[in-house]
Coordinates of C-alpha atoms (C1' of nucleotides) in Angstrom, one line a residue:
Chain A
M208 CA 132.0 29.2 140.6
N209 CA 129.1 31.0 142.2
A210 CA 125.8 29.1 141.7
N211 CA 123.8 32.3 141.1
A212 CA 126.3 33.6 138.7
L213 CA 125.5 34.0 135.0
P214 CA 127.4 31.8 132.6
A215 CA 130.7 33.3 131.5
Y216 CA 129.5 33.9 128.0
E217 CA 126.5 35.8 129.3
Q218 CA 128.8 38.0 131.4
V219 CA 130.8 38.9 128.4
K220 CA 127.6 39.7 126.5
A221 CA 126.4 41.8 129.3
F222 CA 129.7 43.7 129.5
I223 CA 129.5 44.6 125.8
K224 CA 125.9 45.5 125.9
A225 CA 126.4 47.7 129.0
N226 CA 129.1 49.6 127.3
I227 CA 126.9 50.3 124.3
T228 CA 123.8 51.1 126.3
R229 CA 125.8 53.5 128.5
G230 CA 126.8 55.3 125.3
Q231 CA 130.4 54.4 126.0
W232 CA 130.8 52.6 122.7
R233 CA 128.9 53.9 119.7
S234 CA 127.9 52.5 116.4
G235 CA 131.0 51.7 114.3
D236 CA 133.3 51.7 117.3
A237 CA 135.6 48.7 117.7
V238 CA 134.8 46.0 120.3
P239 CA 137.8 44.4 122.0
S240 CA 139.2 41.4 120.1
E241 CA 138.5 37.9 121.2
S242 CA 141.9 37.5 122.7
A243 CA 141.6 40.8 124.6
L244 CA 138.3 39.7 126.1
Q245 CA 139.8 36.3 126.8
N246 CA 142.4 37.9 128.9
Q247 CA 140.1 40.4 130.5
F248 CA 137.6 37.8 131.7
G249 CA 140.0 34.9 132.2
V250 CA 138.0 32.5 130.0
S251 CA 138.8 30.5 127.0
R252 CA 138.5 31.8 123.5
M253 CA 135.5 29.6 122.6
T254 CA 133.6 31.2 125.4
V255 CA 134.3 34.7 124.2
N256 CA 133.6 33.6 120.6
R257 CA 130.2 32.3 121.6
A258 CA 129.3 35.5 123.3
L259 CA 130.3 37.5 120.2
R260 CA 128.5 35.2 117.8
E261 CA 125.3 35.5 119.8
L262 CA 125.6 39.3 119.7
V263 CA 125.9 39.1 115.9
V264 CA 122.6 37.2 115.8
E265 CA 121.0 39.7 118.0
G266 CA 122.2 42.5 115.7
V267 CA 124.3 44.2 118.3
V268 CA 127.7 43.8 116.7
T269 CA 129.1 43.2 113.3
R270 CA 132.2 41.0 112.7
I271 CA 134.6 41.0 109.7
Q272 CA 137.1 38.2 109.5
G273 CA 140.6 39.5 109.6
S274 CA 139.4 43.0 110.5
G275 CA 137.6 42.9 113.8
T276 CA 134.4 43.4 115.7
V277 CA 132.5 46.7 115.7
V278 CA 129.3 47.9 117.3
A279 CA 126.5 47.5 114.7
Q280 CA 124.6 50.3 113.2
L281 CA 121.8 50.5 115.7
N282 CA 119.7 52.9 113.6
R283 CA 117.2 50.2 113.1
I284 CA 114.9 48.4 115.4
V285 CA 114.9 44.7 114.8
S286 CA 112.0 42.9 116.2
T287 CA 110.5 39.5 116.0
L288 CA 106.9 39.3 114.9
A289 CA 105.2 36.0 115.5
F290 CA 102.1 35.1 113.5
R291 CA 100.2 32.2 114.9
D292 CA 97.1 30.3 114.1
I293 CA 94.2 32.7 114.9
H294 CA 92.4 29.9 116.8
E295 CA 95.3 29.5 119.3
E296 CA 95.8 33.2 119.5
I297 CA 92.2 33.7 120.6
L298 CA 92.2 30.8 123.0
E299 CA 95.3 32.1 124.6
R300 CA 93.5 35.3 125.4
G301 CA 91.0 33.2 127.2
H302 CA 88.3 33.9 124.6
Q303 CA 86.0 31.8 122.5
H304 CA 86.8 31.2 118.8
S305 CA 84.3 30.3 116.1
A306 CA 84.3 30.5 112.4
H307 CA 81.6 31.2 109.8
I308 CA 82.1 29.6 106.5
I309 CA 81.4 31.9 103.6
R310 CA 82.7 29.9 100.7
V311 CA 84.4 26.5 100.0
E312 CA 85.0 25.7 96.4
S313 CA 87.4 24.7 93.6
I314 CA 88.1 27.3 91.0
K315 CA 90.2 27.7 87.9
A316 CA 93.4 29.7 88.3
N317 CA 93.7 32.7 86.1
A318 CA 97.0 33.7 84.7
S319 CA 98.2 35.8 87.6
L320 CA 97.1 33.3 90.2
A321 CA 98.7 30.4 88.3
R322 CA 102.0 32.3 88.2
T323 CA 101.9 32.9 91.9
L324 CA 101.2 29.3 92.8
K325 CA 103.5 28.1 90.1
L326 CA 100.7 26.1 88.4
R327 CA 99.6 26.2 84.7
P328 CA 96.8 28.6 83.9
G329 CA 93.4 27.0 84.2
A330 CA 94.6 24.5 86.8
R331 CA 92.2 23.7 89.7
V332 CA 92.8 25.7 92.9
F333 CA 91.0 25.4 96.2
H334 CA 89.3 28.6 97.5
T335 CA 87.9 29.2 101.0
V336 CA 86.5 32.2 102.6
L337 CA 85.9 32.3 106.3
V338 CA 85.2 34.9 109.0
H339 CA 86.7 34.3 112.4
F340 CA 85.0 35.4 115.6
E341 CA 86.5 36.2 119.0
N342 CA 83.7 36.0 121.5
D343 CA 81.1 36.5 118.7
V344 CA 82.9 39.6 117.4
P345 CA 84.2 39.3 113.9
I346 CA 87.9 39.8 113.9
Q347 CA 89.3 38.3 110.7
Y348 CA 88.1 37.8 107.2
E349 CA 90.2 35.1 105.6
D350 CA 90.3 34.6 101.9
R351 CA 92.6 31.7 101.0
L352 CA 93.7 30.0 97.8
V353 CA 95.3 26.6 98.2
N354 CA 97.5 24.5 95.9
P355 CA 95.7 21.1 95.6
A356 CA 99.1 19.4 95.2
V357 CA 100.1 20.0 98.9
A358 CA 96.7 19.3 100.4
P359 CA 94.4 17.2 98.1
Q360 CA 91.8 16.7 100.8
Y361 CA 91.7 20.3 101.9
L362 CA 88.1 21.0 100.8
K363 CA 86.8 18.1 102.9
T364 CA 87.9 19.8 106.1
D365 CA 85.3 21.0 108.5
F366 CA 86.6 24.6 108.8
S367 CA 84.2 25.4 111.7
V368 CA 86.4 23.1 113.7
T369 CA 89.9 23.2 112.1
T370 CA 91.3 26.5 110.8
P371 CA 92.8 26.4 107.3
T372 CA 96.1 27.5 108.8
H373 CA 96.1 24.6 111.2
Y374 CA 95.1 22.1 108.5
L375 CA 97.8 23.3 106.2
L376 CA 100.5 23.3 108.8
E377 CA 99.6 19.7 109.6
H378 CA 99.6 18.6 106.0
A379 CA 102.2 20.8 104.3
P380 CA 105.3 21.4 106.5
L381 CA 106.1 25.1 106.2
T382 CA 109.4 25.9 104.7
E383 CA 109.1 29.5 103.6
A384 CA 106.7 32.4 103.8
S385 CA 106.6 36.0 102.7
Y386 CA 104.0 38.5 103.8
S387 CA 103.1 42.1 103.7
I388 CA 101.0 44.2 106.0
E389 CA 99.0 47.1 104.6
A390 CA 96.1 49.3 105.4
C391 CA 93.1 49.1 103.0
A392 CA 89.5 50.1 102.9
A393 CA 87.2 47.3 103.5
S394 CA 85.4 46.0 100.4
L395 CA 81.6 45.8 100.5
Q396 CA 81.8 42.0 101.0
E397 CA 84.5 42.3 103.7
A398 CA 82.6 45.1 105.5
K399 CA 79.4 43.1 105.5
C400 CA 81.1 40.0 107.0
L401 CA 83.1 42.0 109.5
G402 CA 80.2 44.2 110.6
L403 CA 81.8 47.3 109.3
K404 CA 80.7 50.2 107.2
A405 CA 82.1 50.0 103.7
H406 CA 85.5 51.6 103.3
E407 CA 86.4 51.4 107.0
P408 CA 90.1 51.0 107.4
C409 CA 91.4 47.5 107.8
L410 CA 94.7 45.9 108.5
V411 CA 95.4 43.5 105.6
M412 CA 98.0 40.8 105.8
T413 CA 98.8 39.1 102.5
R414 CA 100.8 35.9 103.0
C415 CA 102.3 33.4 100.6
T416 CA 103.5 30.1 102.0
V417 CA 105.8 27.6 100.5
S418 CA 106.1 23.9 101.4
G419 CA 109.0 22.1 99.9
A420 CA 108.9 22.5 96.2
H421 CA 105.3 23.8 96.1
V422 CA 103.8 27.2 96.7
A423 CA 101.2 26.0 99.2
S424 CA 98.8 28.8 99.8
L425 CA 98.1 32.4 99.2
A426 CA 96.0 34.1 101.9
R427 CA 94.5 37.5 102.4
L428 CA 93.7 38.2 106.0
V429 CA 91.6 41.3 106.7
Y430 CA 91.3 42.6 110.3
P431 CA 89.0 45.5 111.3
G432 CA 91.3 48.4 112.0
L433 CA 89.7 49.3 115.3
R434 CA 89.7 45.8 116.7
Y435 CA 93.1 44.5 115.9
S436 CA 96.8 45.5 116.0
F437 CA 100.2 43.8 115.6
N438 CA 102.3 44.4 118.6
G439 CA 106.0 43.8 119.2
K440 CA 108.9 44.6 121.4
F441 CA 112.6 45.1 121.0
Q442 CA 115.2 44.7 123.6
L443 CA 118.7 46.3 123.3
Chain B
M295 CA 138.0 18.6 104.1
N296 CA 136.5 19.9 100.9
A297 CA 136.9 23.6 100.3
N298 CA 133.4 24.1 98.9
A299 CA 131.9 22.1 101.7
L300 CA 129.7 23.8 104.3
P301 CA 131.0 23.9 107.8
A302 CA 130.2 20.8 109.8
Y303 CA 127.7 22.5 112.1
E304 CA 125.8 23.8 109.0
Q305 CA 125.6 20.3 107.6
V306 CA 124.1 19.1 110.9
K307 CA 121.6 22.0 110.8
A308 CA 120.8 21.2 107.1
F309 CA 120.2 17.6 107.9
I310 CA 117.8 18.4 110.7
K311 CA 115.9 21.0 108.7
A312 CA 115.7 18.7 105.7
N313 CA 114.0 16.0 107.8
I314 CA 111.5 18.5 109.1
T315 CA 110.9 20.1 105.7
R316 CA 110.4 16.7 104.1
G317 CA 107.7 15.9 106.7
Q318 CA 109.9 13.1 108.1
W319 CA 110.0 14.6 111.6
R320 CA 106.9 16.5 112.8
S321 CA 106.3 19.0 115.5
G322 CA 106.9 17.3 118.9
D323 CA 109.0 14.5 117.4
A324 CA 112.3 13.8 119.1
V325 CA 115.5 14.9 117.3
P326 CA 118.6 12.6 117.7
S327 CA 120.6 13.4 120.8
E328 CA 123.9 15.2 120.6
S329 CA 125.9 12.0 121.1
A330 CA 123.9 10.3 118.3
L331 CA 124.5 13.1 115.9
Q332 CA 128.1 13.2 117.0
N333 CA 128.6 9.6 115.9
Q334 CA 126.5 9.9 112.8
F335 CA 128.5 12.9 111.5
G336 CA 131.8 12.0 113.0
V337 CA 132.2 15.4 114.6
S338 CA 132.8 16.6 118.1
R339 CA 130.0 17.3 120.5
M340 CA 130.7 21.0 120.6
T341 CA 130.0 21.1 116.9
V342 CA 126.7 19.3 117.2
N343 CA 125.8 21.5 120.2
R344 CA 126.4 24.6 118.2
A345 CA 124.1 23.4 115.4
L346 CA 121.4 22.6 117.8
R347 CA 121.7 25.8 119.8
E348 CA 121.4 27.8 116.6
L349 CA 118.3 25.9 115.6
V350 CA 116.8 26.8 119.0
V351 CA 117.4 30.5 118.2
E352 CA 115.8 30.0 114.8
G353 CA 112.8 28.5 116.5
V354 CA 113.2 25.2 114.7
V355 CA 113.7 22.9 117.8
T356 CA 113.1 23.1 121.5
R357 CA 115.5 21.6 124.0
I358 CA 114.9 20.5 127.6
Q359 CA 117.9 19.7 129.7
G360 CA 117.8 16.2 130.9
S361 CA 115.0 15.3 128.5
G362 CA 116.0 15.9 125.0
T363 CA 115.5 17.9 121.8
V364 CA 112.2 17.9 119.9
V365 CA 111.0 19.6 116.8
A366 CA 109.3 22.9 117.8
Q367 CA 105.7 23.7 117.3
L368 CA 105.9 25.3 113.9
N369 CA 102.3 26.6 114.0
R370 CA 103.6 30.1 114.0
I371 CA 105.5 32.1 111.6
V372 CA 108.3 33.9 113.3
S373 CA 109.8 36.7 111.3
T374 CA 112.1 39.6 111.8
L375 CA 110.8 43.0 111.1
A376 CA 113.4 45.7 110.8
F377 CA 112.4 49.4 111.3
R378 CA 114.9 51.8 110.1
D379 CA 115.3 55.5 109.9
I380 CA 112.9 56.6 107.1
H381 CA 115.7 58.7 105.6
E382 CA 117.9 55.7 105.0
E383 CA 115.1 53.6 103.9
I384 CA 114.2 56.0 101.2
L385 CA 117.8 56.6 100.1
E386 CA 118.3 52.8 99.9
R387 CA 115.5 52.7 97.4
G388 CA 117.5 55.1 95.3
H389 CA 115.0 57.9 95.9
Q390 CA 115.1 61.4 97.3
H391 CA 114.1 62.2 100.8
S392 CA 112.8 65.5 102.1
A393 CA 110.9 66.6 105.2
H394 CA 108.4 69.4 105.8
I395 CA 108.3 70.7 109.3
I396 CA 104.8 71.2 110.6
R397 CA 105.5 71.9 114.2
V398 CA 108.4 72.2 116.6
E399 CA 107.5 73.2 120.1
S400 CA 107.7 72.5 123.8
I401 CA 104.5 71.6 125.6
K402 CA 103.3 70.7 129.0
A403 CA 102.6 67.0 129.6
N404 CA 99.1 66.1 130.6
A405 CA 98.6 63.3 133.0
S406 CA 98.5 60.5 130.5
L407 CA 101.5 61.6 128.6
A408 CA 103.5 62.2 131.8
R409 CA 102.7 58.6 132.9
T410 CA 103.9 57.2 129.6
L411 CA 107.2 59.2 129.6
K412 CA 107.6 58.7 133.4
L413 CA 107.6 62.4 134.1
R414 CA 105.6 64.5 136.5
P415 CA 102.3 66.0 135.1
G416 CA 102.9 69.4 133.7
A417 CA 106.6 68.7 132.9
R418 CA 108.0 70.1 129.7
V419 CA 108.0 67.8 126.7
F420 CA 109.3 68.4 123.2
H421 CA 106.8 68.0 120.4
T422 CA 107.6 67.8 116.7
V423 CA 105.4 67.1 113.7
L424 CA 106.9 66.4 110.3
V425 CA 105.9 65.0 107.0
H426 CA 108.4 62.9 105.1
F427 CA 108.5 62.8 101.3
E428 CA 109.8 60.2 99.0
N429 CA 110.5 61.8 95.6
D430 CA 108.1 64.6 96.6
V431 CA 105.3 62.1 97.5
P432 CA 104.3 62.4 101.1
I433 CA 104.8 59.0 102.7
Q434 CA 105.0 59.5 106.5
Y435 CA 103.4 61.8 109.0
E436 CA 105.5 61.8 112.1
D437 CA 104.1 63.1 115.3
R438 CA 106.7 62.7 118.1
L439 CA 107.0 63.5 121.8
V440 CA 110.5 63.6 123.3
N441 CA 111.6 63.4 126.8
P442 CA 113.9 66.5 127.3
A443 CA 116.0 64.5 129.8
V444 CA 117.5 62.4 127.0
A445 CA 118.0 65.1 124.4
P446 CA 118.0 68.6 125.8
Q447 CA 119.0 70.2 122.5
Y448 CA 116.4 68.3 120.5
L449 CA 114.4 71.3 119.4
K450 CA 117.5 73.1 118.0
T451 CA 117.9 70.4 115.4
D452 CA 117.3 71.2 111.8
F453 CA 114.8 68.5 111.0
S454 CA 114.8 69.2 107.3
V455 CA 118.3 67.8 107.4
T456 CA 118.4 65.3 110.3
T457 CA 115.4 63.1 111.1
P458 CA 114.2 63.0 114.6
T459 CA 114.8 59.2 114.6
H460 CA 118.4 59.8 113.5
Y461 CA 119.0 62.5 116.1
L462 CA 117.6 60.5 118.9
L463 CA 119.6 57.4 118.0
E464 CA 122.7 59.5 118.1
H465 CA 122.0 61.2 121.4
A466 CA 120.1 58.5 123.3
P467 CA 121.3 55.0 122.8
L468 CA 118.4 52.7 122.2
T469 CA 117.9 50.0 124.8
E470 CA 114.3 49.1 124.4
A471 CA 111.3 49.7 122.2
S472 CA 107.7 48.6 122.0
Y473 CA 105.4 49.2 119.0
S474 CA 102.1 48.5 117.6
I475 CA 100.8 48.5 114.1
E476 CA 97.2 49.3 113.3
A477 CA 95.0 50.6 110.6
C478 CA 93.3 53.9 111.2
A479 CA 91.4 56.5 109.2
A480 CA 93.4 59.6 108.5
S481 CA 92.5 62.6 110.6
L482 CA 91.8 65.9 108.8
Q483 CA 95.2 67.2 109.7
E484 CA 97.0 64.0 108.6
A485 CA 95.0 63.7 105.4
K486 CA 95.8 67.3 104.5
C487 CA 99.5 66.8 105.1
L488 CA 99.7 63.5 103.3
G489 CA 97.6 64.6 100.4
L490 CA 94.7 62.2 101.2
K491 CA 91.0 62.5 101.5
A492 CA 89.8 62.5 105.1
H493 CA 89.2 59.1 106.5
E494 CA 91.4 57.3 104.0
P495 CA 92.9 54.2 105.5
C496 CA 96.4 54.6 106.9
L497 CA 98.9 52.3 108.5
V498 CA 99.8 53.7 111.9
M499 CA 102.8 52.6 113.9
T500 CA 102.9 53.8 117.5
R501 CA 106.4 53.4 119.0
C502 CA 107.7 54.0 122.4
T503 CA 111.5 53.9 122.9
V504 CA 113.5 53.7 126.0
S505 CA 117.1 54.8 126.6
G506 CA 118.7 53.6 129.7
A507 CA 116.6 54.7 132.7
H508 CA 114.5 57.1 130.7
V509 CA 111.5 56.7 128.4
A510 CA 113.0 58.6 125.4
S511 CA 110.2 59.2 122.9
L512 CA 106.7 58.4 121.9
A513 CA 106.1 58.5 118.2
R514 CA 103.0 58.1 116.0
L515 CA 104.0 57.4 112.4
V516 CA 101.1 57.5 109.9
Y517 CA 101.6 56.0 106.4
P518 CA 99.1 56.3 103.6
G519 CA 97.6 52.9 103.2
L520 CA 98.0 52.9 99.4
R521 CA 101.6 53.9 99.4
Y522 CA 103.2 51.9 102.1
S523 CA 103.5 48.4 103.5
F524 CA 105.6 46.4 105.9
N525 CA 107.1 43.4 104.2
G526 CA 108.8 40.4 105.7
K527 CA 110.0 37.0 105.0
F528 CA 110.3 33.8 106.9
Q529 CA 112.6 30.9 106.0
L530 CA 112.0 27.4 107.4
Chain C
dC98 C1' 153.6 40.0 108.3
dA99 C1' 150.9 40.0 112.8
dG100 C1' 146.3 40.1 114.2
dT101 C1' 141.7 39.1 113.5
dG102 C1' 137.8 36.1 113.3
dG103 C1' 135.8 31.1 111.7
dT104 C1' 135.8 26.6 112.7
dC105 C1' 136.8 22.4 115.1
dT106 C1' 138.4 18.9 118.6
dA107 C1' 138.6 15.8 122.7
dG108 C1' 138.2 16.0 126.6
dA109 C1' 135.7 17.7 131.2
dC110 C1' 132.1 18.8 135.0
dC111 C1' 127.6 19.9 136.1
dA112 C1' 122.3 20.1 136.4
dC113 C1' 118.5 18.0 135.2
dC114 C1' 115.0 14.4 133.8
dG115 C1' 112.8 10.0 133.7
dA116 C1' 112.8 5.3 134.7
Chain D
dC240 C1' 120.8 5.5 137.9
dG241 C1' 122.0 6.5 132.8
dG242 C1' 121.2 9.7 129.3
dT243 C1' 120.3 14.2 128.2
dG244 C1' 121.6 19.0 127.5
dG245 C1' 124.5 23.4 129.4
dT246 C1' 128.8 25.0 129.9
dC247 C1' 133.7 25.4 129.6
dT248 C1' 138.7 24.6 128.4
dA249 C1' 143.2 24.6 126.0
dG250 C1' 144.7 23.8 122.4
dA251 C1' 144.6 23.8 116.9
dC252 C1' 144.5 25.1 111.8
dC253 C1' 142.6 28.1 108.5
dA254 C1' 141.1 32.4 105.8
dC255 C1' 141.1 36.9 105.8
dT256 C1' 142.5 41.8 106.6
dG257 C1' 145.5 45.4 107.2
dG258 C1' 149.7 47.8 107.1

DNA sequence: CAGTGGTCTAGACCACCGA
DNA sequence: CGGTGGTCTAGACCACTGG
């Protein structure tokens, strides 16, 4: 066994990917069965099985028990977007992060908010509004509502030091999140805080996080359209 | 072995995830070794190994050979965004898709475009501009540049029937793509085609696709901010 | 029915890490 | 050095699919 050689399961994966990339096998075409590949490569079935299972996860092939393995419909780009704490994101770019605190308060949930956070209407909810700066340039307006059940001490945090995201991840283990990304015109308040003209286009991420049995937080993150973008990459 | 029972490796995964979710194990904490879990669950090492390998892919744990397995830094939300052909996306919502063709032509690449497509300056490049409608509402303005090397017959396509995305996926197997999502103000031309006022906020996806050795296409997809959003979900 | 994938075992050898 | 994970094997039984 050559030392520089790829593991056997990687070789099987590479073989299959190469056939797809080269246009040899197209979407919907059958991929050789496990036993066929087993013979072809002279490896055990578990090794072939691992290769194929990983290709399923990567979205390259589809398997149906009893039927076989086929090349997946590749008419979609599947990519992984990672959202991180903005503090770390900025530090990682080698820049300075700071935050201005606009609002830290406790409010009463109206009907709609109560429904989202799964609380009774009129229940207390924590509310913070911050602006995050990257090298003194405003880059994110963060309006956040927090369920007191998951972080009773939330309002006592010094948000100029600890970001809400960081605090919540520490105190309420994340189990689930849903988000949407849209383009909106900046409101007057947002525009003022971000140093924009009113109605300038912004990227808005709305995010709802769940921790165990509780809806933990609802956040609206507004980024100046001209200063921020989400980037991603897809590989075969 | 109970028929309704989860597979053993799923039970191991569930056990580990539960300990994390419950806040029992925190980021950086050690996860029991394979042999420990093997004894605890009374299963073979391969089964435990599969569970842990899958948790690595899911970003739940980190493993270091010789050292051990620890709970990953969960201070990031990792989610999978899937971009599909807009035609299918609309059909799947049970709506009607149609496309208006604005422009179908061959142009000469300027220096910057030639660099991106890895062609020589002045080389011929295909250029199409379409507007996609969902139930007669304009939803995407698609400005696309195509490398003739990967799809020589591209301009002969009837784009009112076949979307450029679909045609390219058929003729140039996708091996790589990079994209960015931003918010921009609609240009006059875009606004007119999308039925917006000038400078209304739009979600803009810029996408560069690679097929084998060639850069295949560069697309600018403009979505009206009020009519479109990218949505995603994250689970544990 | 034969062939497929889904799961699992009980071993094995190796590379790596930390004490 | 012992313990960890990384890989691999040669079997096995099962559930499912298709003809």
